[in-house]
Coordinates of C-alpha atoms and ligand atoms in Angstrom, one line a residue:
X21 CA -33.6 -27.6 -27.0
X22 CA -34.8 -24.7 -24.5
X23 CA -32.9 -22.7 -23.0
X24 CA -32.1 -23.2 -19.1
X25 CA -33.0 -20.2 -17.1
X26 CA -30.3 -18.9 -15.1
X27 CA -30.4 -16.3 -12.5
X28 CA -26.8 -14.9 -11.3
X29 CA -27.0 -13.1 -8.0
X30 CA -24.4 -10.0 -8.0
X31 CA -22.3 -8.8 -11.4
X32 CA -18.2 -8.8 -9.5
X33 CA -16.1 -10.1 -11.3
X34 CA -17.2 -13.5 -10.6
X35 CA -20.9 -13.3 -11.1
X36 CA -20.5 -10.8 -14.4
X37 CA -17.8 -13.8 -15.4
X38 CA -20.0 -16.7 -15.1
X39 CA -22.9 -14.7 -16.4
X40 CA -21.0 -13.7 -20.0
X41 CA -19.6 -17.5 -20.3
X42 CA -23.3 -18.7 -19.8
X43 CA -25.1 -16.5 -22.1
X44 CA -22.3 -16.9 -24.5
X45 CA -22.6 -20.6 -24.5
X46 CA -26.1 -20.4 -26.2
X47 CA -27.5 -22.8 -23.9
X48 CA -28.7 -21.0 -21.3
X49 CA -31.2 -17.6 -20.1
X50 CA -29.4 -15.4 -18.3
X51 CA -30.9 -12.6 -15.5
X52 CA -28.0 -10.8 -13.5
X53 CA -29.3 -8.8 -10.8
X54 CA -27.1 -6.5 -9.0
X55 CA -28.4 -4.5 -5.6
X56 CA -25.6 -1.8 -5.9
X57 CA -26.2 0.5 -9.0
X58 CA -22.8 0.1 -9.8
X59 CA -21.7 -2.8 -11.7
X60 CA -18.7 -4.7 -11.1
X61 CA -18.8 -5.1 -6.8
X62 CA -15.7 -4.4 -5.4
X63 CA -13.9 -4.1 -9.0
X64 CA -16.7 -1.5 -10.0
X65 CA -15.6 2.0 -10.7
X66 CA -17.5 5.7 -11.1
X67 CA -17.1 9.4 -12.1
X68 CA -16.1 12.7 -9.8
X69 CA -15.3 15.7 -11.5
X70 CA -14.1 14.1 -14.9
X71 CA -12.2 11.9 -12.4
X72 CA -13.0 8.0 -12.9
X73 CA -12.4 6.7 -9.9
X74 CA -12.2 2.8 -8.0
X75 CA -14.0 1.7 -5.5
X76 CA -11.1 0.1 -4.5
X77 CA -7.4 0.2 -5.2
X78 CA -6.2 -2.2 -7.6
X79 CA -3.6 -3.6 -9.7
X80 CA -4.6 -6.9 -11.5
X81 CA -1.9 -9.6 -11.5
X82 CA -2.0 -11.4 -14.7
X83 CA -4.3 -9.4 -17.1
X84 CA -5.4 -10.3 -20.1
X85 CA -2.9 -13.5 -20.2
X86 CA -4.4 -14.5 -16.7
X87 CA -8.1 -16.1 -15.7
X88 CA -9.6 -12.5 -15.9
X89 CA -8.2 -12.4 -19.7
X90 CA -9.1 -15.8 -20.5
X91 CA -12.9 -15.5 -19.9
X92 CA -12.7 -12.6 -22.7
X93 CA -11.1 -14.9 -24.8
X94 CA -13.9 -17.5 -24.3
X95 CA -16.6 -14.8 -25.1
X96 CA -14.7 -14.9 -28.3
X97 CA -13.7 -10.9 -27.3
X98 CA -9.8 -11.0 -25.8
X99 CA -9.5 -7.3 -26.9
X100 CA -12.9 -5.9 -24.9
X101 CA -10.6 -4.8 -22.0
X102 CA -7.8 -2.6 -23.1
X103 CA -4.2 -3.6 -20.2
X104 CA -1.7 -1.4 -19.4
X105 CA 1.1 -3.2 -17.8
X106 CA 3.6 -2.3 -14.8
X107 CA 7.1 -2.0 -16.2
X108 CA 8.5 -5.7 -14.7
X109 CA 11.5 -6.7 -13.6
X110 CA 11.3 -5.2 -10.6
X111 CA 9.1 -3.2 -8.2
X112 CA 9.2 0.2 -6.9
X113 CA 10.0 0.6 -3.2
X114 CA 10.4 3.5 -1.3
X115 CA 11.7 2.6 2.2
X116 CA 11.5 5.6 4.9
X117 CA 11.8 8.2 2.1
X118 CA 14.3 6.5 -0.2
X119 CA 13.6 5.0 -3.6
X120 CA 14.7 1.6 -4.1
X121 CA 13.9 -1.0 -7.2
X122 CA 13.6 -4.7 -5.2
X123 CA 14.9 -7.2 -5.1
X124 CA 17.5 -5.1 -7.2
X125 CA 18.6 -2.5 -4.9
X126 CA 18.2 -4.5 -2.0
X127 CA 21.8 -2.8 -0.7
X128 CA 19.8 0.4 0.1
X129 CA 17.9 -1.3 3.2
X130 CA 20.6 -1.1 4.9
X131 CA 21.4 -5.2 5.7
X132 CA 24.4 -6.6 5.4
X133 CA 25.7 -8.6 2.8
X134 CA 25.4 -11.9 4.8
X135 CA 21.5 -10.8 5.4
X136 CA 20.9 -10.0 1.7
X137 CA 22.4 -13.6 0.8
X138 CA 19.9 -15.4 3.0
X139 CA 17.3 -12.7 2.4
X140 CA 18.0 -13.4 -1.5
X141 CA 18.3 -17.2 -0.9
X142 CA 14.7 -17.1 0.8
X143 CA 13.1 -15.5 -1.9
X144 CA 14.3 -17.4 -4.8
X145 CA 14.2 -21.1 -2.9
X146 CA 10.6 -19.9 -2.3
X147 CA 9.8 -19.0 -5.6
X148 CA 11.5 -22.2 -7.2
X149 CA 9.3 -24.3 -4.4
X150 CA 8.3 -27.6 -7.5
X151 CA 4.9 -27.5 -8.6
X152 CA 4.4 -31.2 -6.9
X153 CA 5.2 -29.5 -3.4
X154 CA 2.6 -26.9 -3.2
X155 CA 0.0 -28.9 -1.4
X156 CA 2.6 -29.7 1.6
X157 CA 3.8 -26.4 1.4
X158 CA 0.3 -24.6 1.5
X159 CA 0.4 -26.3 5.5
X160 CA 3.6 -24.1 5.9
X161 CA 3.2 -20.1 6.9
X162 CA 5.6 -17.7 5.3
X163 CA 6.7 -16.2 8.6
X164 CA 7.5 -19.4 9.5
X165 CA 9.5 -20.4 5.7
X166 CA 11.3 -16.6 6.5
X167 CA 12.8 -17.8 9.5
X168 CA 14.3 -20.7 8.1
X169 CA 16.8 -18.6 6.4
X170 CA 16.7 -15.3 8.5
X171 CA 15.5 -13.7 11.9
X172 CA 15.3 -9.9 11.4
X173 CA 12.0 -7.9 12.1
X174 CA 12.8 -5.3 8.7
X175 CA 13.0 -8.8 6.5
X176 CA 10.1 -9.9 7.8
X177 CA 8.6 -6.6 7.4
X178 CA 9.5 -6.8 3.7
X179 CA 8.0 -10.3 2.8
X180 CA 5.0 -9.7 4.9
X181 CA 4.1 -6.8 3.1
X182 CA 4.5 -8.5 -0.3
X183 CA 2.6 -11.6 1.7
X184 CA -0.3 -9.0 2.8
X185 CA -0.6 -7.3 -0.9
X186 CA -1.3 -10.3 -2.3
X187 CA -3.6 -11.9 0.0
X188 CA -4.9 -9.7 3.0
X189 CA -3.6 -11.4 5.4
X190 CA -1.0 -11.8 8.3
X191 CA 2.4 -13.7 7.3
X192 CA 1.6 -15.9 10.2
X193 CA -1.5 -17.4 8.4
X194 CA -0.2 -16.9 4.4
X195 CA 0.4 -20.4 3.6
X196 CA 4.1 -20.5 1.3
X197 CA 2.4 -22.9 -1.2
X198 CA 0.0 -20.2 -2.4
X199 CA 2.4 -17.7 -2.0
X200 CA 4.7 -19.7 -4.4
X201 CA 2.4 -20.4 -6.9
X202 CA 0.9 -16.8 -7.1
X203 CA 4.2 -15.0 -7.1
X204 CA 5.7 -17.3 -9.8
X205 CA 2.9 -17.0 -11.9
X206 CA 3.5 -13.5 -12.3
X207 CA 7.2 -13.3 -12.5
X208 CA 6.5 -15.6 -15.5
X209 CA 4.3 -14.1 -17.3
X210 CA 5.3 -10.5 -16.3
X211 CA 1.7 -8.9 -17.5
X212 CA 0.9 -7.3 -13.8
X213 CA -1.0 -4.0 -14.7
X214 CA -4.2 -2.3 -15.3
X215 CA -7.5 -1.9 -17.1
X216 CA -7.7 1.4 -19.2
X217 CA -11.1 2.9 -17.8
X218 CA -10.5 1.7 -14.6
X219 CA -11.2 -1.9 -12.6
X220 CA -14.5 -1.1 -13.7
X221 CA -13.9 -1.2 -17.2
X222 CA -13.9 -5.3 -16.9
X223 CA -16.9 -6.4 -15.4
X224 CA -19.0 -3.7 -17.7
X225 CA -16.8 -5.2 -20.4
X226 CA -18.3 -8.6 -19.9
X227 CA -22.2 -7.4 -19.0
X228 CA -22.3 -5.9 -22.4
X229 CA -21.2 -8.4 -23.9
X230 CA -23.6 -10.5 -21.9
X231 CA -26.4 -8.2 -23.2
X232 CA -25.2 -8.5 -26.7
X233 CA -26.0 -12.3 -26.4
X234 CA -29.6 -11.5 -24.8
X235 CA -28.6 -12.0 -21.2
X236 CA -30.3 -9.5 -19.3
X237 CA -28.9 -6.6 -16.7
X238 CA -31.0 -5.7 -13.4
X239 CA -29.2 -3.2 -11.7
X240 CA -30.2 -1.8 -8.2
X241 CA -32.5 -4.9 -8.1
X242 CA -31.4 -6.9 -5.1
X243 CA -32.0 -10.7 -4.2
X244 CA -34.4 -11.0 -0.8
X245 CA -34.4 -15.0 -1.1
X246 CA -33.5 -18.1 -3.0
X247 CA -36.7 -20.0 -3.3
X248 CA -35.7 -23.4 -1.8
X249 CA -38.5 -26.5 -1.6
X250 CA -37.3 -29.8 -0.8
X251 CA -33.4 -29.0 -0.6
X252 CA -33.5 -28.2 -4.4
X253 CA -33.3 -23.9 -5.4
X254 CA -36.4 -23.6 -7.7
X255 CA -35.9 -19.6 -8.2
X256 CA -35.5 -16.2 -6.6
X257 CA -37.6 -13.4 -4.9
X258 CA -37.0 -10.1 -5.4
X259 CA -37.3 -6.9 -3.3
X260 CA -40.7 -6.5 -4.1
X261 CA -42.2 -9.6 -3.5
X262 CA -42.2 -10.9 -7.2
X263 CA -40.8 -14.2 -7.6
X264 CA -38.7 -15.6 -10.8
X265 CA -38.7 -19.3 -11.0
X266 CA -35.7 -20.8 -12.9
X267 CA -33.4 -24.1 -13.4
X268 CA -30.4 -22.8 -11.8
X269 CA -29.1 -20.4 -9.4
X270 CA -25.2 -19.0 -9.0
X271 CA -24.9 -17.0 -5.8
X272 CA -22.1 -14.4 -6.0
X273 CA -23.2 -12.7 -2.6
X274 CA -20.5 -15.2 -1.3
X275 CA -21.1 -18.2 1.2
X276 CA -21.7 -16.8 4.4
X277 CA -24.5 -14.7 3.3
X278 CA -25.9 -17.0 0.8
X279 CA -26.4 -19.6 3.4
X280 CA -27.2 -17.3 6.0
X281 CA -29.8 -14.7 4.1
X282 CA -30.6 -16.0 1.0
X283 CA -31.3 -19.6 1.5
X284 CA -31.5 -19.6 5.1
X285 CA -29.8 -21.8 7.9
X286 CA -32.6 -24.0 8.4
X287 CA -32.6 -25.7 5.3
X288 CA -28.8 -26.7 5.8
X289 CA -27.4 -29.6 8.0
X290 CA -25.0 -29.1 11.6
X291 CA -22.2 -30.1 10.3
X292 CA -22.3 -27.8 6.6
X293 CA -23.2 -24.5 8.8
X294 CA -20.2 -25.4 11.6
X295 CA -17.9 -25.4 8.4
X296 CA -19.5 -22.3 6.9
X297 CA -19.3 -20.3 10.3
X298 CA -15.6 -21.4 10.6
X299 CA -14.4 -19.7 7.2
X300 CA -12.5 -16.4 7.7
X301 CA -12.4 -13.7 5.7
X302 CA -9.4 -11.9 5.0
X303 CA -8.1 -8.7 6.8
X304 CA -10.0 -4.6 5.8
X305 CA -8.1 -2.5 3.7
X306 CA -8.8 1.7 3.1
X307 CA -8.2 3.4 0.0
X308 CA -7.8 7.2 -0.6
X309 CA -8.2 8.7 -3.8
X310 CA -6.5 11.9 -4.1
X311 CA -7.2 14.5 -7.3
X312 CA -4.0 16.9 -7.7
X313 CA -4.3 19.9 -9.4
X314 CA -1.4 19.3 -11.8
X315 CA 1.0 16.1 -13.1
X316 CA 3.3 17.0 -9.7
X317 CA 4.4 13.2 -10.0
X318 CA 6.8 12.2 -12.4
X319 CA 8.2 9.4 -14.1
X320 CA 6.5 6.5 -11.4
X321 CA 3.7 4.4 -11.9
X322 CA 3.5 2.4 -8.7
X323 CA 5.3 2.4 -5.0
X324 CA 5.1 0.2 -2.5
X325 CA 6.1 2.3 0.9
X326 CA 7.2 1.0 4.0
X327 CA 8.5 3.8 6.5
X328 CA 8.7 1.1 9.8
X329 CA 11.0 -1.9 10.4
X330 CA 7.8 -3.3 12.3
X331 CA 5.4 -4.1 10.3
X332 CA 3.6 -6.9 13.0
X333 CA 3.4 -4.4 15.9
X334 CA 1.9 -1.8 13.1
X335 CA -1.0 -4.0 12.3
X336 CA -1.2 -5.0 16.2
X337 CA -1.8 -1.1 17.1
X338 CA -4.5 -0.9 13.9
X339 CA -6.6 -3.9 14.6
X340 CA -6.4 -2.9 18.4
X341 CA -8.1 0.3 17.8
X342 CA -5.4 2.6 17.3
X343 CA -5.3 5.5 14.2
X344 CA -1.8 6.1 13.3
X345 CA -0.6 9.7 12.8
X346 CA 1.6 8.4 9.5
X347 CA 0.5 5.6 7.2
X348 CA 4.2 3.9 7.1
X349 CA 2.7 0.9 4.8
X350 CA 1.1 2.1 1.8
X351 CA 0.5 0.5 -1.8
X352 CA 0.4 4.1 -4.3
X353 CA -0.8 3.2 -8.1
X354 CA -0.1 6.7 -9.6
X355 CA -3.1 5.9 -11.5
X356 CA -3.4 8.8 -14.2
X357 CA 0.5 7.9 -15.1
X358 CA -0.6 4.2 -15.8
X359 CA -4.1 5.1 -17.8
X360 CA -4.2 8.9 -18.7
X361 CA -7.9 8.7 -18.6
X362 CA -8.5 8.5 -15.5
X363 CA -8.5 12.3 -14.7
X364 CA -9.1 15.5 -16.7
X365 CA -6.0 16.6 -18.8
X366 CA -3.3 18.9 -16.7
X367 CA -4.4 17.3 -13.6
X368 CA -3.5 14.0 -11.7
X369 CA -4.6 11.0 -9.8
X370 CA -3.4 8.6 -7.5
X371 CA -4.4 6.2 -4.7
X372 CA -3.0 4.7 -1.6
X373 CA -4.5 1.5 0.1
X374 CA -3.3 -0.2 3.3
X375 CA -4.5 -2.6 5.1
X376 CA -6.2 -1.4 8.2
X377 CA -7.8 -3.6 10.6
X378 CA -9.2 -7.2 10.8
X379 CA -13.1 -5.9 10.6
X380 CA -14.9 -2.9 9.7
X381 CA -15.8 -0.4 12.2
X382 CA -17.9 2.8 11.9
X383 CA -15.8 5.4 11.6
X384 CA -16.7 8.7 13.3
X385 CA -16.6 11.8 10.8
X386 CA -13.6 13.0 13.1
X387 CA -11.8 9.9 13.2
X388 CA -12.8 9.4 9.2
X389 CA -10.5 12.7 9.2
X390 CA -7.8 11.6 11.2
X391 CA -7.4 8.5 9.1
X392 CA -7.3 10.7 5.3
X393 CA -4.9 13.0 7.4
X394 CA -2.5 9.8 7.9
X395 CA -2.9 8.6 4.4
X396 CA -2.0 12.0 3.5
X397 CA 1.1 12.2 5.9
X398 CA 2.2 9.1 4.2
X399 CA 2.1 10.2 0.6
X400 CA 3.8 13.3 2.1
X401 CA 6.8 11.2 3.2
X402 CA 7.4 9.9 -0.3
X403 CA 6.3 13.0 -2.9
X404 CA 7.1 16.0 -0.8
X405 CA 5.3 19.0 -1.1
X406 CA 2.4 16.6 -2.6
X407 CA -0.2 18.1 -0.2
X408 CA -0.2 21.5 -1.6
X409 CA -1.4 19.9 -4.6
X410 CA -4.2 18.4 -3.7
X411 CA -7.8 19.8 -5.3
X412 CA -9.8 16.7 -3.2
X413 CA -9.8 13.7 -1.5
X414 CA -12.2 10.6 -1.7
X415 CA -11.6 8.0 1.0
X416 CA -13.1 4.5 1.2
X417 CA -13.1 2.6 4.7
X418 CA -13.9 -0.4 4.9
X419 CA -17.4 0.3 6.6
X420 CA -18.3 1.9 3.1
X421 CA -17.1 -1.0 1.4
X422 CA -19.4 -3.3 4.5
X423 CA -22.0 -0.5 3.4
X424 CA -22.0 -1.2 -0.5
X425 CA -20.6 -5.4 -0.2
X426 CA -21.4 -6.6 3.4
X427 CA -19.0 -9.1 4.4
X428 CA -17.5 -7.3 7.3
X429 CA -15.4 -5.1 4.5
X430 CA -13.0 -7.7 4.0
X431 CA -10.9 -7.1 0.7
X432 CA -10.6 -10.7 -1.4
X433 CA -13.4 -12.8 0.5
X434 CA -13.1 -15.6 2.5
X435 CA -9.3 -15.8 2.8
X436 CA -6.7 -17.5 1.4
X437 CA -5.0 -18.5 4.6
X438 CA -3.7 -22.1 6.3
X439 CA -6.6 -24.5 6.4
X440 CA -8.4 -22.6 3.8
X441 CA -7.0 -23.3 0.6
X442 CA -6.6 -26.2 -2.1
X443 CA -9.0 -28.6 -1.2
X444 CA -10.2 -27.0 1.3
X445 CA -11.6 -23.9 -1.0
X446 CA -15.0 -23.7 -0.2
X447 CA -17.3 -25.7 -2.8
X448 CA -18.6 -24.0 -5.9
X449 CA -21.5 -26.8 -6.1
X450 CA -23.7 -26.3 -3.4
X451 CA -23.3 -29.8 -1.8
X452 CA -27.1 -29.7 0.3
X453 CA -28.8 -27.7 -1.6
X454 CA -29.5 -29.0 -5.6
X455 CA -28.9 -26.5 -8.3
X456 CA -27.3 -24.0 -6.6
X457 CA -24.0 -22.8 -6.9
X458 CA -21.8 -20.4 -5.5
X459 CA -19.5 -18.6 -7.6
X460 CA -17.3 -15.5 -6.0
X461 CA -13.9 -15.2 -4.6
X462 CA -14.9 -17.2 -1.7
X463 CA -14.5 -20.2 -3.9
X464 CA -12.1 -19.5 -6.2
X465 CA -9.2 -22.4 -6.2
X466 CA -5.9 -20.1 -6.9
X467 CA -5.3 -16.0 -7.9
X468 CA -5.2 -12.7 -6.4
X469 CA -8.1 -10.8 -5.2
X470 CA -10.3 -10.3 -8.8
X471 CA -8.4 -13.3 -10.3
X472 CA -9.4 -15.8 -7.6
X473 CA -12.8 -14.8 -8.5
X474 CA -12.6 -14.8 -12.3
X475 CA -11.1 -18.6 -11.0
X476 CA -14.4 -20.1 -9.6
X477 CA -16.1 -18.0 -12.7
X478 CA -13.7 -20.5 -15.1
X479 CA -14.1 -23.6 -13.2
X480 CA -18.4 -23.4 -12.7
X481 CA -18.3 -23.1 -16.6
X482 CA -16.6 -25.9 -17.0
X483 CA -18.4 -27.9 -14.1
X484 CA -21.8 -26.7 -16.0
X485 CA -20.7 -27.2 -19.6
Ligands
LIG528 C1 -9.8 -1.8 -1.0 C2 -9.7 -3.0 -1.9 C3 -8.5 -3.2 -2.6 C4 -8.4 -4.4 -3.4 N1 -7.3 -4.5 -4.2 C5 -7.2 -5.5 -5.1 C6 -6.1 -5.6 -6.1 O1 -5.2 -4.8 -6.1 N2 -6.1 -6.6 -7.0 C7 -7.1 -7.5 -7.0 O2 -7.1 -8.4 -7.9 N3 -8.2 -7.5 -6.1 C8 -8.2 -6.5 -5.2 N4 -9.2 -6.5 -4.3 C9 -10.1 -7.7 -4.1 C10 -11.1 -7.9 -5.2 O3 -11.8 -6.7 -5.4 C11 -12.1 -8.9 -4.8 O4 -11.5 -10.1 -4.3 C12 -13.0 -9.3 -5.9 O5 -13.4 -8.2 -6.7 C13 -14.2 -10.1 -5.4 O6 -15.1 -10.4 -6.5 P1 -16.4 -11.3 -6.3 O7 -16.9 -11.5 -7.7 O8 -16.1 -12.4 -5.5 O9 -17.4 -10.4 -5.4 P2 -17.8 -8.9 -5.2 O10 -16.9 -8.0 -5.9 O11 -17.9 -8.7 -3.7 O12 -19.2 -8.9 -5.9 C14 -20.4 -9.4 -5.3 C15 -21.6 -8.6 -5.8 O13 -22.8 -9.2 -5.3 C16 -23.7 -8.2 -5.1 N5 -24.7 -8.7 -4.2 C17 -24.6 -9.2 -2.9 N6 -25.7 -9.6 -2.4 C18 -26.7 -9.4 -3.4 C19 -28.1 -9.6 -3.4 N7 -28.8 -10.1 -2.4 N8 -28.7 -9.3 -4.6 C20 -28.1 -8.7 -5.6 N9 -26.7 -8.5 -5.6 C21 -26.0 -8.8 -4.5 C22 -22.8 -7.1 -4.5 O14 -23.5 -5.8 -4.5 C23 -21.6 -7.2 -5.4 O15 -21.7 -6.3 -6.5 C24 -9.4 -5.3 -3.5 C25 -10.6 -5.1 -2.8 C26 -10.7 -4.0 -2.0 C27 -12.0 -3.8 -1.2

């Protein structure tokens, strides 16, 4: 039987996913075209200086023994990504300068002990929500599901921080069912951790092995237009003008610009656009990369700062405009202490990413400086004398990741927040328009950031197979 032709719009982690499960399968003709010359979207990663560097800053929350794993293990290749994991057990805080392992050394933030019973009492109840009760809880917000055991602005600091790690967005929209089912997940299987090589190291991992099974790579070839004739998607059109007709199309651009640019508004009805235009994205993040000149960080792999008790009027001043002079919220992977070769021997490299706004804005090269200089202050706060280390910085706003992704620089995609998750995901199947699909984080049912996007990757194979 003939192959079906398959053209996959962008290679993240979704769209590399679904294009290595595809070409694997035997039955179909794989093209992956990619407008970036990087592969990988917002999990691709590149070179500075011997330094190998994210586009991001990530930490992957299941590895190989969650949905990101599992499509190597369909590709019949479960070792093609090498993981380094996060010790587990607990994580790493450092709270206004002092180190703290949580929920272990909870005494250290300074509540008392009736606080830390109900603070301790939130958090497991939350985590031991039943499986049957996610659905009601997903209607439920965490702030709210805080409050039921605790009023305290340094509590809800905490939780909302763990809350916006995992999702990008504020604890006032995080519904607890998702919450639950993400956090337990990883307390079970305890595999948090990293790709050696970088983020990038995944989605290169599964083109090559796409190419090994004749699917074909397009980089820096982007998508003008999904040929549409009749409401079914008969092809694409490149750049150029040429035109590649084939049997079925996977958009990984995401929804909004898929519907909007590629296939275009008219050929959609009222009521599918009004639900389109009403998605939201989650909230921008920043990440700077910092080279050091030596190993000046010992013994620590990953913090998770906090140096305010406010973490809600923080993000009120940042979305309102406002450039701190300290980042008090960072996440800081000390990258080169998880995967040595990330950096050139004798030297050192870490990240810090924080959330910073609820859109991207163009930052001015002055106020570009004035937001490194607050990262910077930050890391100051919890490595001392870091600065004077420091051979180069690299930041990413979130106007260079609207530059390189589009989609007003948001971090995960359209969001997991209330009224936007379980069966309300957006659809993977295009439901107007035959043979298209869309396959990104945007419709990924469950996971973190690369893992709800390996998730839709995982469930169009199985819709298509
Ligand atoms: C700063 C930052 C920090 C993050 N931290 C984490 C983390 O710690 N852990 C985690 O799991 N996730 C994290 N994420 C989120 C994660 O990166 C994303 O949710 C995930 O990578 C999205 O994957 P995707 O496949 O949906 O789409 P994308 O990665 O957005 O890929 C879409 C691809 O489509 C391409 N494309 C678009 N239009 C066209 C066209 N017309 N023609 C051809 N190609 C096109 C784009 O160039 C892009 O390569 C972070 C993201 C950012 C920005």
């Amino acid at each position: 039987m003939a192959k079906k032709k398959v053209a996959v719009i962008g290679s993240g982690i979704a769209g590399s996913g679904i294009a290595v499960l595809l070409a694997h399968s035997g039955d179909y003709e794989v093209d992956l075209y990619e407008k970036n010359k990087l592969i990988g979207g917002r999990f691709a990663s590149y070179d500075r200086e011997g330094f190998r560097l994210d586009v991001g800053c990530h930490m992957v929350g299941n590895c190989d023994k969650g949905p990101i794993g599992e499509i190597l293990k369909l590709v019949d290749q479960p070792d093609a990504v090498r993981w380094q994991y996060l010790e587990t057990g607990a994580s790493h805080f450092n709270y206004k300068g002092t180190d703290l392992l949580f929920p272990r050394e909870i005494e250290k933030l300074g509540f008392t002990d009736d606080e830390i019973q109900k603070i301790l009492q939130f958090y497991v109840e939350t985590l031991s929500i039943p499986e049957d009760q996610y659905d009601e809880y997903d209607k439920v917000n965490m702030l709210e599901q805080i409050e039921k055991y605790i009023k305290n602005d340094r509590a809800r600091t905490i939780f909302g921080f763990i809350s916006g790690l995992c999702f990008v967005t504020h604890d006032y929209e995080t519904p607890v069912g998702e919450w639950a089912r993400c956090n337990k997940e990883m307390r079970v299987k305890e595999a948090v951790g990293y790709p050696i090589g970088g983020t990038g190291a995944i989605p290169e991992a599964y083109v090559r092995i796409m190419e090994e099974q004749g699917g074909r790579m397009h980089l820096v070839t982007p998508i003008k237009r999904i040929l549409v004739e009749d409401k079914v998607a008969k092809g694409v059109e490149l750049k150029d003008g040429t035109t590649r007709q084939c049997d079925i199309i996977i958009s990984n651009a995401g929804l909004k610009p898929t519907v909007e640019s590629l296939v275009g508004r008219r050929h959609y009805s009222k009521e599918f656009l009004e639900k389109v235009d009403g998605y939201e994205y989650s909230l921008c993040a920043a990440a700077l990369k910092v080279a050091l000149d030596e190993p000046f960080i010992e013994n620590k792999t990953m913090v998770l700062y906090f140096g305010t008790d406010d973490l809600y009027t923080r993000e009120e001043e940042v979305e309102g405009g406002m450039i701190p002079e300290t980042m008090e919220v960072l996440m800081v992977p000390i990258l080169s202490n998880i995967d040595p070769t990330s950096c050139p021997e004798g030297r050192q490299l870490l990240i810090a990413g924080a959330g910073v706004g609820s859109k991207a804005v163009d930052i001015s090269p002055e106020d570009r400086k004035k937001w490194e200089q607050a990262f910077i202050n930050g890391l100051e706060v919890l490595f001392p004398g870091v600065s004077r280390h420091i051979m180069w910085t690299s930041y990413t706003s979130p106007s260079d990741i609207e530059n390189l992704f589009g989609e007003d620089g948001n971090v995960i995609g359209i969001a997991q927040k209330l009224g936007q998750v379980g069966e309300n995901r957006p659809p993977i199947k295009d439901p107007e328009i035959k043979n298209l699909y869309h396959c990104s984080a945007d419709s990924g049912m469950h996971g973190i950031g690369g893992e709800l996007a390996a998730d839709s990757a995982l469930r169009l194979f199985e819709m298509l197979m």
